[in-house]
Structure formats: C-alpha cells, structure tokens
Short mmCIF file of C-alpha atoms in Angstrom, two decimals:
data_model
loop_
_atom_site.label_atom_id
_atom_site.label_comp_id
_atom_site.label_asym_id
_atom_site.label_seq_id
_atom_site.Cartn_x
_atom_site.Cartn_y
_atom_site.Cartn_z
CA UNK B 1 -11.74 -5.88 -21.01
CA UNK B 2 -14.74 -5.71 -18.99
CA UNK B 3 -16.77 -2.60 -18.85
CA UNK B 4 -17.46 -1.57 -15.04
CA UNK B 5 -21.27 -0.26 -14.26
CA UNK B 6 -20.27 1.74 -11.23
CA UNK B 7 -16.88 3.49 -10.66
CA UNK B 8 -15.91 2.43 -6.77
CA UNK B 9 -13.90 4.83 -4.61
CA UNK B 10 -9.90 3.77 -4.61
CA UNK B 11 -9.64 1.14 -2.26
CA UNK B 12 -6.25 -0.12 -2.75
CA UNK B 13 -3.69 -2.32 -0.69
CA UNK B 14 -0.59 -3.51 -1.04
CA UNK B 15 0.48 -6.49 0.95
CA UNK B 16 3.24 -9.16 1.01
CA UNK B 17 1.25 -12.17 -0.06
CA UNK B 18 -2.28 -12.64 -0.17
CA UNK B 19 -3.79 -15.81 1.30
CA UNK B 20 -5.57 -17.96 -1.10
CA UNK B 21 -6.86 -21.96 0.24
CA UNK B 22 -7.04 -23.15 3.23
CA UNK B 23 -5.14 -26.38 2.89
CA UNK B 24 -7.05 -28.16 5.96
CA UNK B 25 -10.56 -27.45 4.47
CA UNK B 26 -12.78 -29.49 2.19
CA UNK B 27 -15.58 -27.19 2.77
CA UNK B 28 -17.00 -25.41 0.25
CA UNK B 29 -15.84 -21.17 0.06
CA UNK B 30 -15.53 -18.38 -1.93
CA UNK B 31 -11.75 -17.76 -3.42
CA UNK B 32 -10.25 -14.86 -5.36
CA UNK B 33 -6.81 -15.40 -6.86
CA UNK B 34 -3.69 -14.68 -8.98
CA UNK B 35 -1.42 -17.26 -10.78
CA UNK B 36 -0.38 -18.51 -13.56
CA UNK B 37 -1.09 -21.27 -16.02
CA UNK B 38 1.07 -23.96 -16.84
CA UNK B 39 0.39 -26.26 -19.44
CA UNK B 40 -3.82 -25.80 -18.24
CA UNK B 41 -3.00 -26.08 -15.11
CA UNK B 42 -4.19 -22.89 -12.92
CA UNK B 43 -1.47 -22.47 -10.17
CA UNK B 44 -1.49 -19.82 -7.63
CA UNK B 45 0.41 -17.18 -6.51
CA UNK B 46 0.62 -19.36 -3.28
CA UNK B 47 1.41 -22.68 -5.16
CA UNK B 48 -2.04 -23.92 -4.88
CA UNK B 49 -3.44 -26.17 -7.83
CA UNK B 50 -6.75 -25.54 -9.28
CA UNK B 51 -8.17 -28.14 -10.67
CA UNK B 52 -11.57 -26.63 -12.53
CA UNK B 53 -14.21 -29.48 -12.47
CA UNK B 54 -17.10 -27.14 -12.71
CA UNK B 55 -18.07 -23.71 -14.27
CA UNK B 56 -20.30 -21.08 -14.88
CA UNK B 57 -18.72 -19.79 -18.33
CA UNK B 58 -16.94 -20.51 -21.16
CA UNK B 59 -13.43 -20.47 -21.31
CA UNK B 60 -10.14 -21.51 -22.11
CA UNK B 61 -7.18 -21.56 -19.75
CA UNK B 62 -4.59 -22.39 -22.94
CA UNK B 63 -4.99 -18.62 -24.33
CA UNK B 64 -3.29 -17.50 -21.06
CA UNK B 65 -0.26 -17.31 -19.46
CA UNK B 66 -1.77 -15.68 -16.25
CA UNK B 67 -4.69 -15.11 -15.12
CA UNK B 68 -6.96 -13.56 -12.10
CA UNK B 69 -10.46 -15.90 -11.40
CA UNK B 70 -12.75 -15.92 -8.42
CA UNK B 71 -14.09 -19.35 -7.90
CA UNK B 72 -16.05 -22.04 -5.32
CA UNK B 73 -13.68 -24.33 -3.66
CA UNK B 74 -15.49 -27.55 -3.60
CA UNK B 75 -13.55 -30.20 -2.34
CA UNK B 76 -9.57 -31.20 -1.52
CA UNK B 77 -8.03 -33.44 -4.82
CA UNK B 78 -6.30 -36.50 -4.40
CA UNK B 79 -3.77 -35.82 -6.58
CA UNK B 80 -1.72 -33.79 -3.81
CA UNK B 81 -2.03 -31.57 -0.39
CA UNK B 82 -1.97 -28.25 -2.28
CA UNK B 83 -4.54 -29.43 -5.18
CA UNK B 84 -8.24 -28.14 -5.10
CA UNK B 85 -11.38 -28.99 -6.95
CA UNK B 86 -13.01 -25.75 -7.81
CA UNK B 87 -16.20 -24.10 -9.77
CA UNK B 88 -15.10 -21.32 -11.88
CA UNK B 89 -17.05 -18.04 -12.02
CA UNK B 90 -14.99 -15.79 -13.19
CA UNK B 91 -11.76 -15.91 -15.35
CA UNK B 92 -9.75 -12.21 -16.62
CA UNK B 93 -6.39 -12.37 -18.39
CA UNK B 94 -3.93 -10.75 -16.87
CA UNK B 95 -1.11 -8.45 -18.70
CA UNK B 96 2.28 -9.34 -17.74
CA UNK B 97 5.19 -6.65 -18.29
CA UNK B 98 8.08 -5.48 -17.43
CA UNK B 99 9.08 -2.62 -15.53
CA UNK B 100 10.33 0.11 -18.14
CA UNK B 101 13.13 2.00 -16.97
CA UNK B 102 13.14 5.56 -17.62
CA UNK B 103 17.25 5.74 -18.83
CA UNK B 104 16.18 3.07 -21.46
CA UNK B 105 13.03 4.86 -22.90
CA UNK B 106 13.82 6.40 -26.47
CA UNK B 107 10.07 7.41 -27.25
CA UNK B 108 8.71 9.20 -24.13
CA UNK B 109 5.60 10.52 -25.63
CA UNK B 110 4.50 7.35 -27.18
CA UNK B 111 3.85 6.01 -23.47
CA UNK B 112 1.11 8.70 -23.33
CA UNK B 113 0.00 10.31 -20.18
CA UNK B 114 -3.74 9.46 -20.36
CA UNK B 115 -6.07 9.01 -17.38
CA UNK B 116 -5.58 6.02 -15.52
CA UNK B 117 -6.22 4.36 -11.87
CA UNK B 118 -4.92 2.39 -9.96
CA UNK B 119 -8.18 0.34 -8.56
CA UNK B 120 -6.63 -2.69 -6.44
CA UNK B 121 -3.38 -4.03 -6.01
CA UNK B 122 -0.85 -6.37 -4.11
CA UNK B 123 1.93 -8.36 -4.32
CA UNK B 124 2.28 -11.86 -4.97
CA UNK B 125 4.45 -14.84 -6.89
CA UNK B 126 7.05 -12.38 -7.95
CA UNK B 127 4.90 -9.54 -9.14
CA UNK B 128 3.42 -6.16 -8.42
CA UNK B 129 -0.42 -7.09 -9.42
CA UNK B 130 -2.84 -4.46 -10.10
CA UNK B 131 -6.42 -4.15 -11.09
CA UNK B 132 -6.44 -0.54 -13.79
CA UNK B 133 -9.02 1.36 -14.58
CA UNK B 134 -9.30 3.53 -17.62
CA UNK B 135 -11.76 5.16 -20.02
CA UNK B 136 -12.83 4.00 -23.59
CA UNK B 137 -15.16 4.40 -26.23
CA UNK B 138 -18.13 2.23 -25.98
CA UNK B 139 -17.18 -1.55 -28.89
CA UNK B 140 -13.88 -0.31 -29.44
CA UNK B 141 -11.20 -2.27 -30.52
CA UNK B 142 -8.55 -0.18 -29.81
CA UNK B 143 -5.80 -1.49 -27.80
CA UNK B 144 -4.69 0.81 -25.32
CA UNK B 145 -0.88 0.67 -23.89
CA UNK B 146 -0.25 0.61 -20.31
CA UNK B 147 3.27 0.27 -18.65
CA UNK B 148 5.23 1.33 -15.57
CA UNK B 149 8.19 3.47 -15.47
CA UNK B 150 10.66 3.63 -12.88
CA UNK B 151 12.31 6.95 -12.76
CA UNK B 152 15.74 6.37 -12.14
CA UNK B 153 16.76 9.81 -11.26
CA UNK B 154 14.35 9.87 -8.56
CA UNK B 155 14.67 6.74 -7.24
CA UNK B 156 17.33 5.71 -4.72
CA UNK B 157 18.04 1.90 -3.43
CA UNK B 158 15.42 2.09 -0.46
CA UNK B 159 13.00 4.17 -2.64
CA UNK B 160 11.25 3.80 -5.36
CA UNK B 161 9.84 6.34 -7.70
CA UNK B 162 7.15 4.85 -10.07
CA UNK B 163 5.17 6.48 -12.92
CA UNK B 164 1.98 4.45 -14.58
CA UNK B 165 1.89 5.94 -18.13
CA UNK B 166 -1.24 5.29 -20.02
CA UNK B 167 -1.85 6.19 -24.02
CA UNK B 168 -5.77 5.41 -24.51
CA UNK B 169 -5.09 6.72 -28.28
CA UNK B 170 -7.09 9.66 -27.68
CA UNK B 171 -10.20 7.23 -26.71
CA UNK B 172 -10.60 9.72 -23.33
CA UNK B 173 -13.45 12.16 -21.89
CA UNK B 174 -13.08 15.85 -21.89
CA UNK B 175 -15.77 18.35 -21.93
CA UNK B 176 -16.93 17.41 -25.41
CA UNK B 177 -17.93 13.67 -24.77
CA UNK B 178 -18.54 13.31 -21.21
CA UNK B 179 -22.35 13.06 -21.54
CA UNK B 180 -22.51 11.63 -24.56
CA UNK B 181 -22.95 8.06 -23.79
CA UNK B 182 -20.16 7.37 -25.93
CA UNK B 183 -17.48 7.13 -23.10
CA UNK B 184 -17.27 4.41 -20.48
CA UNK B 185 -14.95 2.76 -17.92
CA UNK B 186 -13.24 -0.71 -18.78
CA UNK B 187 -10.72 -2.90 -16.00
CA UNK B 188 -7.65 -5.00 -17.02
CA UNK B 189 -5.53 -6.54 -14.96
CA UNK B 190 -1.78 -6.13 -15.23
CA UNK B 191 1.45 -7.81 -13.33
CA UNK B 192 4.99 -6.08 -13.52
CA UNK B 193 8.02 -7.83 -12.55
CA UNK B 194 9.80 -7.49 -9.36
CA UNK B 195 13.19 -9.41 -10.39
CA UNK B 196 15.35 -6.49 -11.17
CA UNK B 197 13.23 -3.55 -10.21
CA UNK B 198 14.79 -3.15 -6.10
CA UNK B 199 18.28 -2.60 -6.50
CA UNK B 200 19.06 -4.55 -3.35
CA UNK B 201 16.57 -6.87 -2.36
CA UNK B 202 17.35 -7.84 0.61
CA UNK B 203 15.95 -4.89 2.13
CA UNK B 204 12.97 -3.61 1.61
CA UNK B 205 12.19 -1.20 -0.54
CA UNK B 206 9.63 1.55 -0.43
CA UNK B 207 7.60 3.03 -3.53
CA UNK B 208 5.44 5.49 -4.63
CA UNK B 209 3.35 5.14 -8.12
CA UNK B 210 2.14 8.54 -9.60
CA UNK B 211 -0.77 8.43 -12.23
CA UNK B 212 -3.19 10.87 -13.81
CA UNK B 213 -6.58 10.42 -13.06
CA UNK B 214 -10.35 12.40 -13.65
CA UNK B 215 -11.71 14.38 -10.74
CA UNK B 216 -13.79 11.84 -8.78
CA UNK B 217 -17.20 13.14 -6.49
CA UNK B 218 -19.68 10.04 -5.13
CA UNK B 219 -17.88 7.74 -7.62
CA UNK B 220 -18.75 9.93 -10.62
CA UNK B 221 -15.65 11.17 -12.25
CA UNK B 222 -15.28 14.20 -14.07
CA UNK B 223 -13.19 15.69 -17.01
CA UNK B 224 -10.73 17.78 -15.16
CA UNK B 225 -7.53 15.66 -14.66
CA UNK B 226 -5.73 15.60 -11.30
CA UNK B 227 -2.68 13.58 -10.62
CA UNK B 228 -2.96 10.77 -7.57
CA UNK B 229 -0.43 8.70 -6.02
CA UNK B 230 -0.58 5.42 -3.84
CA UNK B 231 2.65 4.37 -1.45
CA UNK B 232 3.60 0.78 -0.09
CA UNK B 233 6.45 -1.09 -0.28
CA UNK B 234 8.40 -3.84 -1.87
CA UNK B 235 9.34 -6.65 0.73
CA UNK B 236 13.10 -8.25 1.68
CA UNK B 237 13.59 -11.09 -0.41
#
C-alpha cells in the first residue's frame, strides 16, 4: 500500500478500453497500464508485451499475478509487433476478486461498511479496474478487506446495482483521531471480474457503485461520513 501525501478531488472514468502503445512508434513516451503477468512476462490489458530492460526500483514481477506500472517506452522488440522495451518506474500489485453476490453472502457485517473511495477506474482485459482509497493507521499491518457486492434485488439485466463494502478493522478517523497524526490515507488497486456479473452480455449493461466516504472540502476530508456514488456502464460483449 502506498501512503498518498495529498488527497485529489474524485476524478474518475470509466471507459471501454484504455489505449496503452502505440504499435508504430519506437520513440521514447510515457505509459500507464494494467495487465497481467504470465510466467514474468508483463502483458497488457491491450495484449502488449513489456519487456523491462531498465528500471528505477526494485522489484519482482514473479510475486504477482497482476499488476498496474507506469513506465518509459524505449524502443520496439524484435521478438514480435506487439513487444516493447520499457524502463520501469513504478510497479503496484493489483487485487483481483470476484464480484460477491449479495444472495450468496452469509456474514453481511463482516464485509464492514468503512469509508472508502473510489479514486480512478476503467475497464479493461475482462475487468472492472479501480484505484481505492481508504484510511489507516500510520506502519500498520493490518490487512483491510475490500470487495464488491452486487445487490441482486436491485439489480435488473440492463442495470446494475453495486455496493463497495470496506472493513478497515476499526483502523478509521472519527472525531477522536483526526488530528492526531496517527491517521493517514493509503491506495490499492483492485480488479473485479466481469465474466458472470451482466446477466446478458450482449447488451450493455449500466451500473451504479455506492460507497461510504468522509466529507471532503479543498481535498481535506473530514470525519462526518456521507455516502457517494459513481455511474458508467458495462459494454456489449
């Protein structure tokens, strides 16, 4: 988890597919992408292969299954079309879950209803993608427990209800902490599942996610809670 300096106002967007390399350019940019990791191997959303000849940290692709990392695009590989030499500068793990459906949930409470936003989002190889915020105490260990609910009593087959539930283990402000120093913001990033969550994917499917989240004024949040919501939609497969 990486502990955010600043807390940005929402920003976020949720579109088909994001566009990752330009296959036709050898010139050197700035990329920021999703994928996954296969045997090493970083491979995009977008079926890009990233082929990590330089970089700026430590790491190691073989703890991770997926992964988000911003990076310089250096140079086209010979090894194939879609296959880029690239410096790494930034690696995060990303969560990968499934959708919880509400009918199926035995413990309700244990999903907790903690504070937690929705920062950045989009859609991509199969997934919903999403960048959370949440708050923490400052060197904790504590693993907090993040997952999306689809209520299935409010949901309909061109609509989707969505609930992100959040149990931070009582490691939240309120009044008694909030100046304390003790408190601060951390980021993960999570994908859930699309296979199974439209029940007819062939049309597109609309969706709303509801989640709990501190009263925010210029980017400084407060202890009162206040629930948000974001809409987009899931596309025709």
């Amino acid at each position: 988890m990486k502990r955010l300096l600043q807390l940005a106002v929402l920003a976020l967007t949720v579109i088909a597919s994001a566009i990752s390399c330009n296959k036709d350019t050898t010139l050197i940019y700035n990329d920021a992408t999703m994928g996954d990791i296969m045997n090493g191997t970083f491979i995009s959303d977008q079926g890009i292969i990233y082929n990590i000849v330089e970089s700026t940290q430590k790491f190691r692709l073989d703890t991770m299954t997926r992964a988000f990392l911003i990076c310089d695009v250096l140079s086209a590989n010979e090894s194939g079309p879609d296959s880029y030499n690239v410096r790494l500068k930034e690696v995060y793990p990303v969560v990968v879950k499934p959708v919880k459906f509400s009918s199926f949930i035995e413990d309700d409470d244990a999903l907790g209803n903690d504070p937690i936003k929705l920062y950045d989002g989009w859609i991509s190889g199969g997934y919903m993608n999403f960048q959370v915020v949440y708050t923490g105490k400052k060197d904790s260990k504590t693993r907090h427990l993040v997952n999306m609910v689809l209520d299935q009593e409010k949901s309909t087959d061109t609509s989707l209800e969505l609930n992100l539930r959040h149990n931070g283990y009582g490691e939240i402000m309120d009044a008694s902490n909030a100046n304390s120093g003790n408190i601060v913001i951390f980021t993960e990033y999570y994908s859930f599942p699309l296979a199974g969550v439209n029940p007819n994917p062939e049309k597109k499917a609309e969706f709303n996610i509801n989640f709990p989240w501190y009263r925010e004024i210029d980017n400084s949040i407060y202890p009162e809670v206040e629930q948000k919501h974001i809409v987009g939609y899931i596309p025709a497969q």
